[in-house]
Amino acid sequence: MISKNFPKYILLLLCFVSSQIAFGQSFTLQGKVADKDGNPIELASVMVVSQGKLSMTNLKGEFTMQLQSEDSVKIRFSMVGYKTKTRVLHWPKGKQTLLVQLSDDSQLQEVVVEGKAKQHGTTEELDVKKTKQGPSATGNAVEELVQTQAGVSTHSELSSQYNVRGGTFDENSVYINNVEVFRPFLVRSGQQEGLSVINPDMVDGIGFSTGGFEAKYGDKMSSALDITYKRPKKTEASVSASLLGASAYLGLATKKFTWTNGVRYKTNRYLLGSLQTEGEYRPSFLDYQTYLSWQPNKRWQIDFIGNISDNHYNFKPEDRETNFGTLQNVKKFKVYFDGQEKDLFRTFFGSLAITRHLTPRTDISLLASAFTTREQERYDIQGQYWLTQTETSENLGVGTYMQHSRDYLNANVKSLKLMMQHRAGKHKIEGALTYKLEKITENSAEYEYRDSAGYNIPHTGKDLKMIYALRARNELNAKRFETYLQDTWNFQTRDSIPTLFTLNYGVRFSHWSFNGESLVSPRAALTITPGWNRNLSFRIAGGLYYQAPFYKELRDTSLINGITYATLNQKIKAQRSIHAIASMSYRFQMLGRPFKFTAEAYYKAMSRLIPYSVDNVKVTYYGDQNATGHTAGLDLKLFGEFVPGADSWLTLSFMNTRMKLNGKTIPLPTDQRYALNLYFTDYFPGTTRWRMSLKLAYADGLPFSAPHKELEANPFRAPAYKRADIGMSYRLLDNSDGSRNTIFKNIWLGIDCLNLFGINNVNSYYWVTDIAGQQYAVPNYLTGRQINGRVTIDF
């Protein structure tokens, strides 16, 4: 038997020996791991569990490892955010090469398609495209859209600045692609403003919050405007021109690269010609912006934004005639001018962002930005004036005034920001660290001389003094550190029809080297969507908000021998405001069309306030913190398709704001007790070629007082701001679907009537003093009725 089975034993022995020899042999495994688009995946795990071997892919997604050969070698490839894949090699020898593609590990969620996106939290999404063909006096479409929202007020069609719930122009933060942007400092009138930093042709998304906003937005007390520039899917272009300016936009797109460019030119010379001050207006505002975005692969994205703005305001006044008063008491103010004004506001802004998509759920970005501005305000204007009582032709005041200014300011702000976002299940966590360098130099000299009937005002009998004189030579060098951490948590109840919750909570910390102050700002907002009605939602929000001083708030004034000296108050602290907000929104169908109604009540308790005065758009702070106050109000908004296929909205706001200063309670200079705004769009029956846009505004007048006086003497209130603008547009060519063989997509022709009813709205006041020391407030009216023609071509 042994002899018969001997060959079998030999065969088994040979097989065992050969298997051991094979097992003892090693082989080289190499290869590359990529996603479904072929982009390399770095730091992916390549593991052979049976042999205890592990390797990680490099920046190119490549890997190499030495393994022992077996009858089957199982290799597992894994990466967070991707589905794990396994490959098996049988009796591998020598060098083995594998090319492995991992697919995204994303589970399909329930998709709800609705006409409008729901609002979660306190940030509302706005669409500037809805007003693109509407009437515009400034050309700053984004700010004009914001000004029509509930809780927002403006009293000048020449200005793109706005007040939110009783705050000043300086209390609104603006971000473009996660970078905070600034505007010129010395602008004192809407005529000088020119173009804002936001180019509406390049905007993709607008998020706006009037209070209770998230921790990621900076230390401002009133509002946050979050702008996202677009990355076009294909090449696109547009050109528009009107009597008030022109703009051109070009967007280029490839699979990995997009480049958008925008050029704008504005001249409101034609519009300023309707002011009551006659003269030679030569304003010139020019702006160029570019946005480049490069995504070499799915992991990396590089973005660059550049902006150059060159604004000139040149003016030679000639004469002015203003009638004011009541029907029974009419006064006439007549002035002949000499001199001129030359202003320059030149700004540069740039940002570079490098984003690394660590996983489909985790992003980390490094953002560097720089802002620089060079500003000059120079004027020497002399006016010979007569103030007359019209009924009796009595001269109430005859005299001369002389205004002089040589204001120069240079500012540089540089920042470096490290930001990270992570989405984990029902949470979206976000945080950032920001370091800023701030340098501002100012050299200002202003004075105003008044002479009434041969007597200098003010006069002592032996001294010659100016009614107002200012000197300022200041330099600010400071460092600012900011950080925040927040989470947005979506959760629901376990009911059969669950109630949905969205909770955003976070904290913000900042430190400023100039005054050594550290600020901690906790914030939270909760949105509830009940299961019994998904069209209804409730929100509550609150937090501690600060108005961190920057430059204008630091300027403290002291009067020495009739001259006001402005110095920087290093002891100044941030103004503080506690927000408490409760709101509801309801979506409904009416006449087969979608509508949305929102109501929001708010209360802001403010302390450490710096008193200020407002003249046109110039905010002058008093440099001392000796006031407290509050703001309470209710904002209502109805949004929907009043006409099929056209969005319109109506807003109504009520507000009360008070400040306690030196034992007296007075309204803040921005106390607007009521405001009504309507934006209405309509089409001609049976066609969408003809489109009409109507803007109506009716807002309470603001408190005011004589210039260079204490705020306690603030007994007057300006008349209500009333304005109607209407625009008519005709679509000459509609090729939106690309059915026509032409490069043109749309051609719009339009005509606007600005200030339809020719209402004289008061912007500010000029004060005339007679020999008895009595002062008369002469109103400075805004623009009159004007016709504007425009054309827009989309390619």
mmCIF file of N, CA and C in Angstrom, residues 45-113:
data_model
loop_
_atom_site.group_PDB
_atom_site.id
_atom_site.type_symbol
_atom_site.label_atom_id
_atom_site.label_comp_id
_atom_site.label_asym_id
_atom_site.label_seq_id
_atom_site.Cartn_x
_atom_site.Cartn_y
_atom_site.Cartn_z
ATOM 1 N N SER A 45 -6.666 55.665 1.923
ATOM 2 C CA SER A 45 -6.059 54.512 2.591
ATOM 3 C C SER A 45 -6.052 53.304 1.652
ATOM 4 N N VAL A 46 -4.890 52.644 1.533
ATOM 5 C CA VAL A 46 -4.745 51.395 0.787
ATOM 6 C C VAL A 46 -4.297 50.344 1.805
ATOM 7 N N MET A 47 -5.147 49.390 2.118
ATOM 8 C CA MET A 47 -4.902 48.493 3.249
ATOM 9 C C MET A 47 -5.054 47.036 2.839
ATOM 10 N N VAL A 48 -4.114 46.202 3.333
ATOM 11 C CA VAL A 48 -4.214 44.743 3.229
ATOM 12 C C VAL A 48 -4.283 44.226 4.664
ATOM 13 N N VAL A 49 -5.492 43.906 5.100
ATOM 14 C CA VAL A 49 -5.724 43.578 6.510
ATOM 15 C C VAL A 49 -5.012 42.300 6.913
ATOM 16 N N SER A 50 -5.003 41.292 6.010
ATOM 17 C CA SER A 50 -4.427 39.990 6.366
ATOM 18 C C SER A 50 -2.935 40.088 6.647
ATOM 19 N N GLN A 51 -2.250 41.061 6.029
ATOM 20 C CA GLN A 51 -0.807 41.212 6.230
ATOM 21 C C GLN A 51 -0.468 42.400 7.129
ATOM 22 N N GLY A 52 -1.510 43.130 7.576
ATOM 23 C CA GLY A 52 -1.263 44.271 8.454
ATOM 24 C C GLY A 52 -0.522 45.410 7.762
ATOM 25 N N LYS A 53 -0.718 45.586 6.475
ATOM 26 C CA LYS A 53 -0.023 46.618 5.705
ATOM 27 C C LYS A 53 -0.981 47.761 5.365
ATOM 28 N N LEU A 54 -0.461 49.011 5.460
ATOM 29 C CA LEU A 54 -1.254 50.193 5.172
ATOM 30 C C LEU A 54 -0.393 51.225 4.448
ATOM 31 N N SER A 55 -0.969 51.859 3.430
ATOM 32 C CA SER A 55 -0.281 52.919 2.710
ATOM 33 C C SER A 55 -1.274 54.046 2.430
ATOM 34 N N MET A 56 -0.738 55.272 2.221
ATOM 35 C CA MET A 56 -1.576 56.433 1.913
ATOM 36 C C MET A 56 -1.166 56.992 0.553
ATOM 37 N N THR A 57 -2.144 57.449 -0.206
ATOM 38 C CA THR A 57 -1.834 58.037 -1.506
ATOM 39 C C THR A 57 -1.210 59.418 -1.329
ATOM 40 N N ASN A 58 -0.378 59.818 -2.314
ATOM 41 C CA ASN A 58 0.254 61.122 -2.255
ATOM 42 C C ASN A 58 -0.617 62.181 -2.912
ATOM 43 N N LEU A 59 -0.030 63.372 -3.172
ATOM 44 C CA LEU A 59 -0.792 64.478 -3.752
ATOM 45 C C LEU A 59 -1.354 64.135 -5.127
ATOM 46 N N LYS A 60 -0.699 63.209 -5.828
ATOM 47 C CA LYS A 60 -1.164 62.812 -7.155
ATOM 48 C C LYS A 60 -2.079 61.584 -7.100
ATOM 49 N N GLY A 61 -2.415 61.153 -5.879
ATOM 50 C CA GLY A 61 -3.265 59.982 -5.733
ATOM 51 C C GLY A 61 -2.547 58.670 -5.923
ATOM 52 N N GLU A 62 -1.208 58.693 -5.978
ATOM 53 C CA GLU A 62 -0.437 57.491 -6.259
ATOM 54 C C GLU A 62 0.017 56.815 -4.966
ATOM 55 N N PHE A 63 0.285 55.516 -5.058
ATOM 56 C CA PHE A 63 0.743 54.756 -3.891
ATOM 57 C C PHE A 63 1.658 53.629 -4.351
ATOM 58 N N THR A 64 2.504 53.140 -3.451
ATOM 59 C CA THR A 64 3.386 51.994 -3.688
ATOM 60 C C THR A 64 3.565 51.255 -2.373
ATOM 61 N N MET A 65 3.510 49.913 -2.408
ATOM 62 C CA MET A 65 3.713 49.142 -1.183
ATOM 63 C C MET A 65 4.213 47.740 -1.542
ATOM 64 N N GLN A 66 5.003 47.129 -0.625
ATOM 65 C CA GLN A 66 5.546 45.784 -0.772
ATOM 66 C C GLN A 66 4.676 44.812 0.001
ATOM 67 N N LEU A 67 4.256 43.708 -0.681
ATOM 68 C CA LEU A 67 3.363 42.741 -0.065
ATOM 69 C C LEU A 67 3.881 41.327 -0.306
ATOM 70 N N GLN A 68 3.383 40.400 0.517
ATOM 71 C CA GLN A 68 3.693 38.983 0.342
ATOM 72 C C GLN A 68 2.641 38.339 -0.557
ATOM 73 N N SER A 69 3.126 37.493 -1.478
ATOM 74 C CA SER A 69 2.198 36.847 -2.404
ATOM 75 C C SER A 69 1.428 35.740 -1.695
ATOM 76 N N GLU A 70 0.136 35.620 -2.000
ATOM 77 C CA GLU A 70 -0.735 34.571 -1.463
ATOM 78 C C GLU A 70 -1.648 34.095 -2.583
ATOM 79 N N ASP A 71 -2.414 33.046 -2.258
ATOM 80 C CA ASP A 71 -3.352 32.580 -3.285
ATOM 81 C C ASP A 71 -4.366 33.653 -3.623
ATOM 82 N N SER A 72 -4.733 34.499 -2.663
ATOM 83 C CA SER A 72 -5.591 35.658 -2.933
ATOM 84 C C SER A 72 -5.211 36.771 -1.963
ATOM 85 N N VAL A 73 -4.938 37.955 -2.503
ATOM 86 C CA VAL A 73 -4.587 39.129 -1.696
ATOM 87 C C VAL A 73 -5.712 40.146 -1.852
ATOM 88 N N LYS A 74 -6.357 40.474 -0.738
ATOM 89 C CA LYS A 74 -7.497 41.389 -0.760
ATOM 90 C C LYS A 74 -7.028 42.794 -0.348
ATOM 91 N N ILE A 75 -7.199 43.753 -1.257
ATOM 92 C CA ILE A 75 -6.786 45.130 -1.001
ATOM 93 C C ILE A 75 -8.033 46.004 -0.865
ATOM 94 N N ARG A 76 -8.058 46.800 0.209
ATOM 95 C CA ARG A 76 -9.218 47.683 0.464
ATOM 96 C C ARG A 76 -8.802 49.139 0.298
ATOM 97 N N PHE A 77 -9.564 49.879 -0.498
ATOM 98 C CA PHE A 77 -9.319 51.304 -0.746
ATOM 99 C C PHE A 77 -10.450 52.109 -0.093
ATOM 100 N N SER A 78 -10.080 53.078 0.735
ATOM 101 C CA SER A 78 -11.107 53.831 1.452
ATOM 102 C C SER A 78 -10.676 55.285 1.637
ATOM 103 N N MET A 79 -11.659 56.154 1.759
ATOM 104 C CA MET A 79 -11.457 57.581 2.010
ATOM 105 C C MET A 79 -12.764 58.146 2.545
ATOM 106 N N VAL A 80 -12.649 59.011 3.545
ATOM 107 C CA VAL A 80 -13.850 59.616 4.122
ATOM 108 C C VAL A 80 -14.594 60.402 3.042
ATOM 109 N N GLY A 81 -15.880 60.149 2.924
ATOM 110 C CA GLY A 81 -16.678 60.831 1.917
ATOM 111 C C GLY A 81 -16.833 60.034 0.640
ATOM 112 N N TYR A 82 -16.162 58.842 0.555
ATOM 113 C CA TYR A 82 -16.246 58.003 -0.637
ATOM 114 C C TYR A 82 -16.628 56.595 -0.207
ATOM 115 N N LYS A 83 -17.225 55.858 -1.140
ATOM 116 C CA LYS A 83 -17.558 54.469 -0.875
ATOM 117 C C LYS A 83 -16.290 53.610 -0.931
ATOM 118 N N THR A 84 -16.161 52.708 0.044
ATOM 119 C CA THR A 84 -15.004 51.820 0.108
ATOM 120 C C THR A 84 -15.066 50.790 -1.024
ATOM 121 N N LYS A 85 -13.903 50.527 -1.633
ATOM 122 C CA LYS A 85 -13.848 49.562 -2.740
ATOM 123 C C LYS A 85 -12.785 48.499 -2.416
ATOM 124 N N THR A 86 -13.054 47.249 -2.795
ATOM 125 C CA THR A 86 -12.138 46.132 -2.529
ATOM 126 C C THR A 86 -11.746 45.475 -3.848
ATOM 127 N N ARG A 87 -10.439 45.188 -3.997
ATOM 128 C CA ARG A 87 -9.932 44.462 -5.172
ATOM 129 C C ARG A 87 -9.187 43.215 -4.679
ATOM 130 N N VAL A 88 -9.280 42.100 -5.420
ATOM 131 C CA VAL A 88 -8.633 40.830 -5.045
ATOM 132 C C VAL A 88 -7.668 40.429 -6.149
ATOM 133 N N LEU A 89 -6.404 40.100 -5.761
ATOM 134 C CA LEU A 89 -5.381 39.628 -6.686
ATOM 135 C C LEU A 89 -5.085 38.151 -6.372
ATOM 136 N N HIS A 90 -5.008 37.288 -7.399
ATOM 137 C CA HIS A 90 -4.739 35.863 -7.214
ATOM 138 C C HIS A 90 -3.288 35.573 -7.605
ATOM 139 N N TRP A 91 -2.551 34.981 -6.673
ATOM 140 C CA TRP A 91 -1.143 34.638 -6.839
ATOM 141 C C TRP A 91 -0.363 35.766 -7.548
ATOM 142 N N PRO A 92 -0.397 36.980 -6.974
ATOM 143 C CA PRO A 92 0.302 38.108 -7.624
ATOM 144 C C PRO A 92 1.816 37.911 -7.608
ATOM 145 N N LYS A 93 2.486 38.335 -8.676
ATOM 146 C CA LYS A 93 3.939 38.231 -8.784
ATOM 147 C C LYS A 93 4.509 39.521 -9.344
ATOM 148 N N GLY A 94 5.759 39.767 -9.070
ATOM 149 C CA GLY A 94 6.480 40.877 -9.671
ATOM 150 C C GLY A 94 5.905 42.220 -9.305
ATOM 151 N N LYS A 95 5.447 42.976 -10.299
ATOM 152 C CA LYS A 95 4.906 44.325 -10.090
ATOM 153 C C LYS A 95 3.472 44.353 -10.589
ATOM 154 N N GLN A 96 2.570 44.750 -9.707
ATOM 155 C CA GLN A 96 1.153 44.831 -10.028
ATOM 156 C C GLN A 96 0.722 46.310 -9.999
ATOM 157 N N THR A 97 -0.047 46.743 -10.984
ATOM 158 C CA THR A 97 -0.517 48.136 -11.073
ATOM 159 C C THR A 97 -2.040 48.164 -11.098
ATOM 160 N N LEU A 98 -2.612 48.973 -10.222
ATOM 161 C CA LEU A 98 -4.062 49.088 -10.129
ATOM 162 C C LEU A 98 -4.478 50.552 -10.307
ATOM 163 N N LEU A 99 -5.521 50.791 -11.073
ATOM 164 C CA LEU A 99 -6.155 52.096 -11.205
ATOM 165 C C LEU A 99 -7.556 51.969 -10.620
ATOM 166 N N VAL A 100 -7.805 52.673 -9.527
ATOM 167 C CA VAL A 100 -9.051 52.510 -8.776
ATOM 168 C C VAL A 100 -9.798 53.837 -8.745
ATOM 169 N N GLN A 101 -11.096 53.786 -9.021
ATOM 170 C CA GLN A 101 -11.961 54.962 -8.933
ATOM 171 C C GLN A 101 -12.952 54.769 -7.791
ATOM 172 N N LEU A 102 -13.014 55.764 -6.906
ATOM 173 C CA LEU A 102 -13.956 55.740 -5.792
ATOM 174 C C LEU A 102 -15.121 56.673 -6.105
ATOM 175 N N SER A 103 -16.305 56.244 -5.778
ATOM 176 C CA SER A 103 -17.507 57.062 -6.001
ATOM 177 C C SER A 103 -17.905 57.745 -4.703
ATOM 178 N N ASP A 104 -18.586 58.877 -4.844
ATOM 179 C CA ASP A 104 -19.015 59.646 -3.680
ATOM 180 C C ASP A 104 -19.956 58.822 -2.828
ATOM 181 N N ASP A 105 -19.762 58.947 -1.516
ATOM 182 C CA ASP A 105 -20.647 58.275 -0.565
ATOM 183 C C ASP A 105 -21.733 59.245 -0.141
ATOM 184 N N SER A 106 -22.632 59.541 -1.044
ATOM 185 C CA SER A 106 -23.697 60.512 -0.744
ATOM 186 C C SER A 106 -25.036 59.827 -0.924
ATOM 187 N N GLN A 107 -25.863 59.903 0.094
ATOM 188 C CA GLN A 107 -27.181 59.304 0.049
ATOM 189 C C GLN A 107 -28.189 60.343 -0.427
ATOM 190 N N LEU A 108 -29.117 59.920 -1.257
ATOM 191 C CA LEU A 108 -30.114 60.837 -1.774
ATOM 192 C C LEU A 108 -31.074 61.236 -0.669
ATOM 193 N N GLN A 109 -31.265 62.556 -0.537
ATOM 194 C CA GLN A 109 -32.209 63.070 0.425
ATOM 195 C C GLN A 109 -33.535 63.347 -0.288
ATOM 196 N N GLU A 110 -34.567 63.512 0.496
ATOM 197 C CA GLU A 110 -35.856 63.891 -0.057
ATOM 198 C C GLU A 110 -35.742 65.267 -0.694
ATOM 199 N N VAL A 111 -36.153 65.380 -1.933
ATOM 200 C CA VAL A 111 -36.051 66.633 -2.663
ATOM 201 C C VAL A 111 -37.437 67.249 -2.771
ATOM 202 N N VAL A 112 -37.558 68.495 -2.285
ATOM 203 C CA VAL A 112 -38.815 69.230 -2.365
ATOM 204 C C VAL A 112 -38.609 70.382 -3.319
ATOM 205 N N VAL A 113 -39.339 70.397 -4.423
ATOM 206 C CA VAL A 113 -39.212 71.454 -5.425
ATOM 207 C C VAL A 113 -40.300 72.481 -5.164
#
